[in-house]
Amino acid sequence: MLHDPIMSAQKIQVAVIGGGLVGLSTALCIIECLPQCSVTVISEEFSPNTTGDVAAGCLIPHVYPDTPLHQQKAWFKETFNYLFKIANSSEASEAGIYLISGWQIFKSAPKEVYPFWSETVLGFRIMDETELAKFQSYKFGQAFTTLKCQASQYLPWMEKRFKSKGGYVEKRKVIDVWDLHGTYDVVVNCSGLGSRDLFGDQSIYPVQGQVLEVNAPWIKHFIRDGDGSTYIYPGISYVTLGGTRKKDDWSCLPNAQTSKVILERCCHLEPSLYGAPVIQEKAGLRPTRSALRIVKDVLVKNGQQLPVIHNYGHGGGGFSIHWGTANEATKLLQQLIPFIHHFKLVSKL
Ligand SMILES: Cc1cc2nc3c(=O)[nH]c(=O)nc-3n(C[C@H](O)[C@H](O)[C@H](O)COP(=O)(O)OP(=O)(O)OC[C@H]3O[C@@H](n4cnc5c(N)ncnc54)[C@H](O)[C@@H]3O)c2cc1C
Ligand SMILES: *[C@@H]1O[C@H](CO)[C@@H](O)[C@H](O)[C@H]1NC(C)=O
Ligand SMILES: *[C@@H]1O[C@H](CO)[C@@H](O)[C@H](O)[C@H]1NC(C)=O
Ligand SMILES: *[C@@H]1O[C@H](CO)[C@@H](O)[C@H](O)[C@H]1NC(C)=O
């Protein structure tokens, strides 16, 4: 698409910081819903170098203790329904979105036998004894069908759709958010852990996770320990085995000893994995907070104002809710649009 400078000049200039799962989905949602905006994604890293590229990308919600549960439920449902449509379309294989069935197993029955998301996933039921007989020392399990996003396809697919709708992408690090003032009318902050330096948010921290990708094409069913420690998720060309959760560990380098432990735990649940060739080991940092932060904010400096919409803190569950949170951030931006002119005027005074 040709960039028309006159049309663009009249448009509201939106900068989205962050080109990971959250930044790309938010940018795409804005450009689809708010045609009066010109949107630029500015990011230091893109796929295959973002957190989502490490993840298995399975839609099983993670619970954010300080975010109201009804919101988490709504965001999960929106995301599930949106991706279910993509999985059911001719775009599915390019987008890397597909259905996956399996088991979540527990050593003892959890407090909530039917979690809040049980009515959104497909065919949720309690496992029977013959199924549980596969697992020594597991006494309870849930069987269901959910969706999985292959990040190495899904992220580039979103970027392509975003660009085809007139969006711009820039690869660079934003050192000071005020450098964007003047060029952009609004900043959308989807910088994940980058928020710590950029916005001085000390309440966000990394929870490091390591995974292995193995060649085991016979695995068709996912198996996840309900405590989140061990999981086996079949993907398109490999099976993801995990995992670890190390709070405040900033290392993105996989550790050989940790890989050995992960492999042992997974083989214990699924003995057919013994000897499966390891393709790759990866580690990533979940941008974690006790609550997601999706709010409007106005930065003020020397009498100048810069409206910001934050959308970060997705931690270990970004895939499960990203489309719902992208919609939420887009709604906040829409509420701000009538006042954009005011912010520009204040800044000129
Ligand atoms: C091992 C592991 C397994 C996981 N499994 C699942 C799963 O099965 N299901 C699920 O739902 N979730 C899962 N997750 C969580 C999911 O991957 C994350 O919630 C999600 O990827 C976070 O996306 P994000 O866009 O917020 O962060 P990021 O991908 O970290 O993106 C942040 C972006 O901001 C950019 N940035 C930061 N600061 C600046 C700056 N100053 N200037 C310019 N750019 C900047 C970075 O370069 C990066 O591109 C998993 C995570 C890990 C680590
Ligand atoms: C990802 O990181 C590698 C290693 O730093 C780099 O060579 C590559 O260009 C990066 N890819 C993208 C798309 O930025
Ligand atoms: C799936 O696709 C079929 C055929 O196009 C359509 O009739 C159906 O409504 C779709 N379902 C969903 C959930 O997208
Ligand atoms: C962006 O969000 C991060 C948290 O991820 C925060 O630390 C940072 O201060 C925010 N940036 C701005 C400009 O508000």
Short mmCIF file of C-alpha atoms and ligand atoms in Angstrom, two decimals:
data_model
loop_
_atom_site.label_atom_id
_atom_site.label_comp_id
_atom_site.label_asym_id
_atom_site.label_seq_id
_atom_site.Cartn_x
_atom_site.Cartn_y
_atom_site.Cartn_z
CA MET A 1 0.00 0.00 0.00
CA LEU A 2 1.27 3.49 -0.84
CA HIS A 3 1.83 5.71 2.14
CA ASP A 4 -0.15 8.92 1.53
CA PRO A 5 1.56 11.64 3.60
CA ILE A 6 -1.49 13.95 3.60
CA MET A 7 -3.89 11.25 4.71
CA SER A 8 -1.34 10.05 7.24
CA ALA A 9 -0.83 13.52 8.62
CA GLN A 10 -4.51 13.63 9.51
CA LYS A 11 -4.44 10.26 11.10
CA ILE A 12 -3.74 9.69 14.77
CA GLN A 13 -0.16 8.49 15.00
CA VAL A 14 0.10 5.46 17.27
CA ALA A 15 3.40 3.85 18.31
CA VAL A 16 3.22 0.34 19.76
CA ILE A 17 6.39 -0.53 21.70
CA GLY A 18 7.06 -4.27 21.51
CA GLY A 19 6.84 -6.69 18.59
CA GLY A 20 6.21 -9.83 20.64
CA LEU A 21 2.89 -11.65 20.90
CA VAL A 22 1.21 -8.85 22.84
CA GLY A 23 2.55 -5.94 20.76
CA LEU A 24 1.74 -7.52 17.39
CA SER A 25 -1.75 -8.63 18.37
CA THR A 26 -2.52 -5.21 19.87
CA ALA A 27 -1.21 -3.41 16.77
CA LEU A 28 -3.27 -5.67 14.50
CA CYS A 29 -6.40 -5.19 16.58
CA ILE A 30 -5.98 -1.38 16.54
CA ILE A 31 -5.45 -1.20 12.78
CA GLU A 32 -8.47 -3.44 12.15
CA CYS A 33 -10.81 -1.62 14.56
CA LEU A 34 -9.69 2.03 14.38
CA PRO A 35 -9.10 3.10 10.76
CA GLN A 36 -8.46 6.70 11.92
CA CYS A 37 -5.12 5.51 13.36
CA SER A 38 -1.78 5.06 11.62
CA VAL A 39 0.09 2.37 13.59
CA THR A 40 3.84 1.70 13.88
CA VAL A 41 5.30 -1.20 15.86
CA ILE A 42 8.74 -0.33 17.28
CA SER A 43 10.63 -3.25 18.75
CA GLU A 44 14.14 -4.28 19.59
CA GLU A 45 13.34 -7.92 18.80
CA PHE A 46 10.89 -9.74 16.54
CA SER A 47 10.15 -13.44 15.96
CA PRO A 48 12.12 -15.74 16.30
CA ASN A 49 13.70 -13.75 19.14
CA THR A 50 10.72 -13.00 21.43
CA THR A 51 9.35 -14.74 24.52
CA GLY A 52 6.52 -16.35 22.57
CA ASP A 53 9.04 -18.11 20.32
CA VAL A 54 10.16 -20.17 23.33
CA ALA A 55 6.63 -21.00 24.46
CA ALA A 56 4.56 -24.02 23.53
CA GLY A 57 1.67 -21.58 22.95
CA CYS A 58 -1.06 -23.82 24.29
CA LEU A 59 -4.36 -22.20 25.34
CA ILE A 60 -4.58 -23.22 28.99
CA PRO A 61 -5.01 -20.15 31.20
CA HIS A 62 -2.56 -19.15 33.83
CA VAL A 63 -4.21 -17.35 36.77
CA TYR A 64 -3.22 -13.73 37.57
CA PRO A 65 -3.97 -13.43 41.31
CA ASP A 66 -4.69 -9.68 41.32
CA THR A 67 -6.73 -9.44 38.11
CA PRO A 68 -10.49 -10.04 38.52
CA LEU A 69 -11.33 -13.58 37.45
CA HIS A 70 -14.35 -12.55 35.37
CA GLN A 71 -12.01 -10.45 33.19
CA GLN A 72 -9.54 -13.29 32.77
CA LYS A 73 -12.43 -15.55 31.83
CA ALA A 74 -13.77 -13.08 29.26
CA TRP A 75 -10.31 -12.53 27.72
CA PHE A 76 -9.73 -16.27 27.46
CA LYS A 77 -13.10 -16.83 25.83
CA GLU A 78 -12.55 -14.03 23.29
CA THR A 79 -9.11 -15.39 22.44
CA PHE A 80 -10.33 -18.96 22.16
CA ASN A 81 -13.26 -18.07 19.91
CA TYR A 82 -11.10 -15.83 17.70
CA LEU A 83 -8.42 -18.51 17.24
CA PHE A 84 -11.00 -21.27 16.81
CA LYS A 85 -12.28 -19.41 13.74
CA ILE A 86 -8.75 -19.12 12.34
CA ALA A 87 -8.11 -22.82 13.05
CA ASN A 88 -11.29 -23.55 11.10
CA SER A 89 -10.24 -21.51 8.04
CA SER A 90 -7.94 -21.91 5.06
CA GLU A 91 -5.44 -19.62 6.88
CA ALA A 92 -4.92 -22.17 9.67
CA SER A 93 -1.75 -23.83 8.43
CA GLU A 94 -0.01 -20.55 7.54
CA ALA A 95 -1.06 -19.01 10.86
CA GLY A 96 0.06 -22.11 12.78
CA ILE A 97 -3.19 -22.43 14.77
CA TYR A 98 -4.66 -25.86 15.37
CA LEU A 99 -6.73 -27.96 17.76
CA ILE A 100 -5.02 -30.22 20.25
CA SER A 101 -6.46 -32.74 22.70
CA GLY A 102 -4.97 -34.15 25.85
CA TRP A 103 -4.85 -34.51 29.57
CA GLN A 104 -4.06 -32.38 32.58
CA ILE A 105 -3.26 -34.68 35.49
CA PHE A 106 -3.02 -34.14 39.25
CA LYS A 107 -1.52 -36.08 42.17
CA SER A 108 -4.65 -35.17 44.15
CA ALA A 109 -7.89 -33.53 43.04
CA PRO A 110 -7.55 -29.72 42.82
CA LYS A 111 -9.87 -27.40 44.77
CA GLU A 112 -11.64 -26.51 41.55
CA VAL A 113 -12.43 -29.66 39.68
CA TYR A 114 -14.10 -27.52 36.98
CA PRO A 115 -11.80 -24.50 36.40
CA PHE A 116 -13.23 -21.22 35.07
CA TRP A 117 -12.08 -22.06 31.56
CA SER A 118 -13.67 -25.53 31.47
CA GLU A 119 -16.77 -24.25 29.67
CA THR A 120 -14.72 -22.50 26.96
CA VAL A 121 -12.43 -25.35 25.89
CA LEU A 122 -14.06 -28.18 23.96
CA GLY A 123 -15.35 -31.41 25.46
CA PHE A 124 -14.07 -30.85 28.98
CA ARG A 125 -14.55 -33.91 31.19
CA ILE A 126 -13.01 -35.65 34.16
CA MET A 127 -10.69 -38.52 33.18
CA ASP A 128 -11.83 -42.01 34.02
CA GLU A 129 -9.88 -44.67 35.88
CA THR A 130 -8.73 -46.55 32.81
CA GLU A 131 -7.16 -43.36 31.43
CA LEU A 132 -5.57 -42.51 34.77
CA ALA A 133 -4.13 -46.02 34.94
CA LYS A 134 -1.42 -44.77 32.55
CA PHE A 135 0.01 -42.54 35.27
CA GLN A 136 1.56 -43.83 38.44
CA SER A 137 0.84 -41.60 41.47
CA TYR A 138 -1.67 -39.36 39.65
CA LYS A 139 -5.15 -39.61 41.11
CA PHE A 140 -7.18 -37.12 39.11
CA GLY A 141 -7.27 -35.70 35.60
CA GLN A 142 -9.09 -33.47 33.13
CA ALA A 143 -9.44 -34.32 29.44
CA PHE A 144 -10.19 -31.59 26.91
CA THR A 145 -9.50 -30.18 23.48
CA THR A 146 -7.94 -26.73 23.21
CA LEU A 147 -5.96 -24.69 20.67
CA LYS A 148 -2.26 -24.25 20.14
CA CYS A 149 -0.34 -21.44 18.43
CA GLN A 150 2.94 -22.18 16.73
CA ALA A 151 4.67 -18.85 17.42
CA SER A 152 7.21 -19.22 14.59
CA GLN A 153 4.25 -19.08 12.19
CA TYR A 154 1.68 -17.10 14.14
CA LEU A 155 3.87 -14.05 14.86
CA PRO A 156 5.06 -13.58 11.22
CA TRP A 157 1.47 -14.18 10.04
CA MET A 158 0.19 -11.39 12.29
CA GLU A 159 2.98 -9.09 11.13
CA LYS A 160 2.11 -9.78 7.49
CA ARG A 161 -1.59 -9.02 8.09
CA PHE A 162 -0.69 -5.87 10.00
CA LYS A 163 1.53 -4.60 7.14
CA SER A 164 -1.09 -5.50 4.52
CA LYS A 165 -3.50 -3.17 6.36
CA GLY A 166 -1.00 -0.31 6.15
CA GLY A 167 0.90 -0.84 9.43
CA TYR A 168 4.58 0.06 9.80
CA VAL A 169 7.31 -1.87 11.59
CA GLU A 170 10.63 -0.51 12.89
CA LYS A 171 13.39 -2.57 14.48
CA ARG A 172 15.04 -0.51 17.19
CA LYS A 173 15.19 -0.08 20.91
CA VAL A 174 13.29 2.82 22.49
CA ILE A 175 15.66 4.29 25.06
CA ASP A 176 13.41 7.07 26.31
CA VAL A 177 9.68 7.03 25.65
CA TRP A 178 9.78 10.86 25.30
CA ASP A 179 11.81 10.43 22.09
CA LEU A 180 8.50 9.32 20.54
CA HIS A 181 6.68 12.49 21.61
CA GLY A 182 6.03 14.85 18.69
CA THR A 183 6.15 12.08 16.09
CA TYR A 184 3.45 10.03 17.79
CA ASP A 185 0.22 11.11 19.49
CA VAL A 186 -0.17 7.99 21.63
CA VAL A 187 2.19 5.26 22.81
CA VAL A 188 0.96 1.72 23.48
CA ASN A 189 3.31 -0.04 25.83
CA CYS A 190 3.58 -3.76 25.10
CA SER A 191 7.23 -4.00 26.05
CA GLY A 192 6.88 -6.91 28.49
CA LEU A 193 9.93 -6.99 30.71
CA GLY A 194 11.26 -3.94 28.84
CA SER A 195 8.77 -1.95 30.89
CA ARG A 196 11.05 -2.24 33.83
CA ASP A 197 13.63 0.14 32.37
CA LEU A 198 11.38 2.06 30.06
CA PHE A 199 8.60 2.88 32.49
CA GLY A 200 10.34 2.16 35.78
CA ASP A 201 7.88 -0.57 36.75
CA GLN A 202 9.69 -2.59 39.39
CA SER A 203 6.67 -4.84 40.00
CA ILE A 204 7.34 -6.78 36.79
CA TYR A 205 9.88 -9.61 37.03
CA PRO A 206 11.07 -12.54 34.92
CA VAL A 207 10.02 -16.13 35.55
CA GLN A 208 12.51 -18.06 33.51
CA GLY A 209 11.33 -21.15 31.68
CA GLN A 210 13.34 -23.74 29.83
CA VAL A 211 11.99 -26.17 27.24
CA LEU A 212 13.31 -28.86 24.90
CA GLU A 213 12.10 -29.55 21.40
CA VAL A 214 12.33 -33.23 20.50
CA ASN A 215 11.56 -35.26 17.44
CA ALA A 216 8.72 -37.63 18.44
CA PRO A 217 6.05 -37.46 15.71
CA TRP A 218 4.08 -40.33 17.30
CA ILE A 219 3.03 -38.06 20.18
CA LYS A 220 -0.40 -36.64 19.33
CA HIS A 221 -1.82 -35.99 22.80
CA PHE A 222 -0.68 -33.32 25.24
CA ILE A 223 0.06 -34.24 28.84
CA ARG A 224 0.43 -31.55 31.49
CA ASP A 225 1.01 -31.92 35.21
CA GLY A 226 -1.60 -29.66 36.83
CA ASP A 227 1.09 -28.06 38.99
CA GLY A 228 2.61 -26.64 35.77
CA SER A 229 6.01 -28.24 36.36
CA THR A 230 6.05 -30.83 33.59
CA TYR A 231 4.39 -30.77 30.18
CA ILE A 232 4.48 -32.47 26.79
CA TYR A 233 2.91 -30.54 23.90
CA PRO A 234 3.04 -31.97 20.39
CA GLY A 235 3.68 -29.28 17.77
CA ILE A 236 3.81 -29.20 13.97
CA SER A 237 7.38 -30.45 13.50
CA TYR A 238 8.49 -31.23 17.07
CA VAL A 239 7.21 -31.92 20.57
CA THR A 240 7.84 -29.27 23.26
CA LEU A 241 8.90 -30.66 26.64
CA GLY A 242 8.99 -28.52 29.75
CA GLY A 243 9.62 -26.99 31.97
CA THR A 244 10.92 -24.78 34.69
CA ARG A 245 9.76 -21.65 36.55
CA LYS A 246 12.67 -19.69 38.02
CA LYS A 247 11.62 -16.40 39.49
CA ASP A 248 14.06 -13.48 38.99
CA ASP A 249 16.41 -15.56 36.83
CA TRP A 250 17.38 -13.36 33.83
CA SER A 251 19.30 -15.99 31.89
CA CYS A 252 18.11 -16.88 28.39
CA LEU A 253 20.75 -19.58 28.02
CA PRO A 254 19.49 -23.15 28.43
CA ASN A 255 21.25 -25.20 31.07
CA ALA A 256 22.34 -28.77 30.19
CA GLN A 257 21.62 -30.19 33.64
CA THR A 258 18.12 -28.65 33.61
CA SER A 259 17.46 -30.20 30.19
CA LYS A 260 18.35 -33.60 31.60
CA VAL A 261 15.92 -33.17 34.50
CA ILE A 262 13.11 -32.00 32.17
CA LEU A 263 13.67 -34.98 29.88
CA GLU A 264 13.58 -37.40 32.84
CA ARG A 265 10.35 -35.92 34.17
CA CYS A 266 8.70 -36.09 30.75
CA CYS A 267 9.88 -39.65 30.10
CA HIS A 268 8.39 -40.61 33.44
CA LEU A 269 4.95 -39.43 32.20
CA GLU A 270 5.43 -40.66 28.64
CA PRO A 271 8.03 -43.49 28.43
CA SER A 272 7.92 -43.56 24.63
CA LEU A 273 9.97 -40.36 24.73
CA TYR A 274 13.07 -42.27 25.89
CA GLY A 275 15.73 -41.79 23.25
CA ALA A 276 13.76 -39.20 21.24
CA PRO A 277 16.37 -36.95 19.55
CA VAL A 278 16.64 -33.46 21.02
CA ILE A 279 16.37 -30.81 18.29
CA GLN A 280 16.80 -27.68 20.36
CA GLU A 281 16.93 -26.37 23.92
CA LYS A 282 15.51 -22.90 24.66
CA ALA A 283 14.96 -20.62 27.61
CA GLY A 284 12.72 -17.56 27.85
CA LEU A 285 11.58 -15.03 30.43
CA ARG A 286 7.87 -14.79 31.26
CA PRO A 287 7.08 -11.10 31.87
CA THR A 288 5.31 -11.59 35.20
CA ARG A 289 3.27 -9.38 37.51
CA SER A 290 0.64 -10.23 40.11
CA ALA A 291 -1.88 -8.41 37.88
CA LEU A 292 -1.92 -7.66 34.19
CA ARG A 293 -1.54 -3.95 33.54
CA ILE A 294 -4.00 -2.72 30.90
CA VAL A 295 -4.68 0.92 31.70
CA LYS A 296 -4.58 4.45 30.27
CA ASP A 297 -1.96 6.76 31.64
CA VAL A 298 -0.69 10.27 30.83
CA LEU A 299 3.02 10.95 31.18
CA VAL A 300 3.85 14.55 32.03
CA LYS A 301 7.22 16.23 31.60
CA ASN A 302 8.06 19.94 31.39
CA GLY A 303 4.41 20.80 30.80
CA GLN A 304 4.14 18.29 27.97
CA GLN A 305 1.75 15.39 27.98
CA LEU A 306 2.05 12.00 26.34
CA PRO A 307 -0.88 9.59 26.55
CA VAL A 308 0.14 5.96 27.05
CA ILE A 309 -1.86 2.75 27.07
CA HIS A 310 -0.16 -0.06 28.91
CA ASN A 311 -0.70 -3.69 27.99
CA TYR A 312 1.83 -5.92 29.72
CA GLY A 313 2.47 -8.52 32.40
CA HIS A 314 1.11 -11.57 30.55
CA GLY A 315 3.56 -13.88 32.37
CA GLY A 316 3.08 -17.58 31.66
CA GLY A 317 -0.29 -17.23 29.91
CA GLY A 318 0.03 -14.70 27.09
CA PHE A 319 -1.21 -16.97 24.32
CA SER A 320 -4.31 -17.89 26.28
CA ILE A 321 -5.60 -14.30 26.58
CA HIS A 322 -3.72 -12.13 24.06
CA TRP A 323 -6.65 -11.38 21.72
CA GLY A 324 -8.88 -10.42 24.65
CA THR A 325 -6.24 -8.07 26.05
CA ALA A 326 -5.56 -6.62 22.57
CA ASN A 327 -9.29 -5.78 22.36
CA GLU A 328 -9.18 -4.23 25.83
CA ALA A 329 -6.20 -2.01 24.93
CA THR A 330 -7.94 -1.03 21.67
CA LYS A 331 -11.07 0.01 23.61
CA LEU A 332 -8.93 2.20 25.87
CA LEU A 333 -7.35 3.83 22.82
CA GLN A 334 -10.78 4.45 21.31
CA GLN A 335 -11.89 6.22 24.51
CA LEU A 336 -8.85 8.45 24.27
CA ILE A 337 -9.32 9.51 20.64
CA PRO A 338 -11.69 12.45 21.31
CA PHE A 339 -9.04 13.95 23.62
CA ILE A 340 -5.96 13.50 21.41
CA HIS A 341 -6.29 17.04 20.09
CA HIS A 342 -6.22 18.34 23.66
CA PHE A 343 -2.96 16.53 24.46
CA LYS A 344 -1.34 18.01 21.35
CA LEU A 345 -2.47 21.53 22.29
CA VAL A 346 -1.21 21.23 25.86
CA SER A 347 2.15 20.11 24.52
CA LYS A 348 2.40 23.15 22.24
CA LEU A 349 1.70 25.68 25.02
C1 LIG B 1 8.92 -21.54 28.52
C2 LIG B 1 7.66 -20.76 28.28
C3 LIG B 1 6.49 -21.45 27.98
C4 LIG B 1 5.29 -20.76 27.80
N1 LIG B 1 4.17 -21.46 27.46
C5 LIG B 1 2.98 -20.81 27.29
C6 LIG B 1 1.82 -21.54 26.94
O1 LIG B 1 1.84 -22.74 26.70
N2 LIG B 1 0.64 -20.85 26.86
C7 LIG B 1 0.57 -19.50 27.08
O2 LIG B 1 -0.52 -18.93 27.02
N3 LIG B 1 1.68 -18.78 27.37
C8 LIG B 1 2.88 -19.41 27.48
N4 LIG B 1 4.02 -18.70 27.79
C9 LIG B 1 3.89 -17.25 28.03
C10 LIG B 1 3.94 -16.40 26.76
O3 LIG B 1 5.00 -16.82 25.95
C11 LIG B 1 4.11 -14.92 27.18
O4 LIG B 1 3.04 -14.54 28.03
C12 LIG B 1 4.12 -13.98 25.96
O5 LIG B 1 4.99 -14.45 24.97
C13 LIG B 1 4.49 -12.57 26.39
O6 LIG B 1 4.44 -11.76 25.26
P1 LIG B 1 4.92 -10.23 25.28
O7 LIG B 1 4.68 -9.73 23.89
O8 LIG B 1 4.30 -9.52 26.42
O9 LIG B 1 6.46 -10.30 25.63
P2 LIG B 1 7.78 -10.42 24.71
O10 LIG B 1 7.65 -11.50 23.72
O11 LIG B 1 8.90 -10.49 25.68
O12 LIG B 1 7.78 -9.07 23.91
C14 LIG B 1 8.29 -7.85 24.38
C15 LIG B 1 8.84 -7.13 23.18
O13 LIG B 1 9.16 -5.79 23.57
C16 LIG B 1 10.40 -5.46 23.01
N5 LIG B 1 10.95 -4.39 23.85
C17 LIG B 1 11.12 -4.37 25.20
N6 LIG B 1 11.65 -3.20 25.60
C18 LIG B 1 11.82 -2.45 24.47
C19 LIG B 1 12.31 -1.14 24.21
N7 LIG B 1 12.76 -0.37 25.20
N8 LIG B 1 12.34 -0.70 22.92
C20 LIG B 1 11.89 -1.49 21.90
N9 LIG B 1 11.40 -2.74 22.10
C21 LIG B 1 11.37 -3.21 23.36
C22 LIG B 1 11.19 -6.75 23.05
O14 LIG B 1 12.27 -6.71 22.13
C23 LIG B 1 10.11 -7.77 22.65
O15 LIG B 1 10.02 -7.89 21.26
C24 LIG B 1 5.25 -19.35 27.95
C25 LIG B 1 6.44 -18.65 28.22
C26 LIG B 1 7.64 -19.35 28.37
C27 LIG B 1 8.89 -18.57 28.63
C1 LIG B 2 17.40 -12.96 15.96
O1 LIG B 2 18.61 -13.00 16.67
C2 LIG B 2 19.71 -13.47 15.91
C3 LIG B 2 20.91 -13.63 16.85
O2 LIG B 2 21.08 -12.46 17.61
C4 LIG B 2 19.97 -12.49 14.75
O3 LIG B 2 21.05 -12.92 13.96
C5 LIG B 2 18.69 -12.39 13.91
O4 LIG B 2 18.87 -11.40 12.89
C6 LIG B 2 17.50 -12.03 14.77
N1 LIG B 2 16.27 -12.11 13.97
C7 LIG B 2 15.45 -11.06 13.80
C8 LIG B 2 14.25 -11.29 12.93
O5 LIG B 2 15.60 -9.99 14.35
C1 LIG B 3 -16.23 -23.71 10.67
O1 LIG B 3 -16.32 -23.72 9.26
C2 LIG B 3 -17.59 -24.12 8.76
C3 LIG B 3 -17.48 -24.22 7.25
O2 LIG B 3 -16.97 -23.03 6.71
C4 LIG B 3 -18.64 -23.15 9.22
O3 LIG B 3 -19.92 -23.56 8.76
C5 LIG B 3 -18.64 -23.08 10.75
O4 LIG B 3 -19.56 -22.09 11.20
C6 LIG B 3 -17.24 -22.73 11.25
N1 LIG B 3 -17.21 -22.75 12.71
C7 LIG B 3 -16.47 -21.90 13.44
C8 LIG B 3 -16.52 -22.04 14.91
O5 LIG B 3 -15.73 -21.07 12.94
C1 LIG B 4 5.94 0.18 29.75
O1 LIG B 4 5.66 -0.92 30.54
C2 LIG B 4 6.71 -1.32 31.38
C3 LIG B 4 6.32 -2.59 32.06
O2 LIG B 4 6.42 -3.61 31.14
C4 LIG B 4 7.00 -0.26 32.38
O3 LIG B 4 8.07 -0.61 33.22
C5 LIG B 4 7.37 0.96 31.63
O4 LIG B 4 7.53 2.01 32.55
C6 LIG B 4 6.26 1.32 30.61
N1 LIG B 4 6.69 2.43 29.76
C7 LIG B 4 6.06 3.62 29.72
C8 LIG B 4 6.60 4.64 28.77
O5 LIG B 4 5.10 3.89 30.42
#
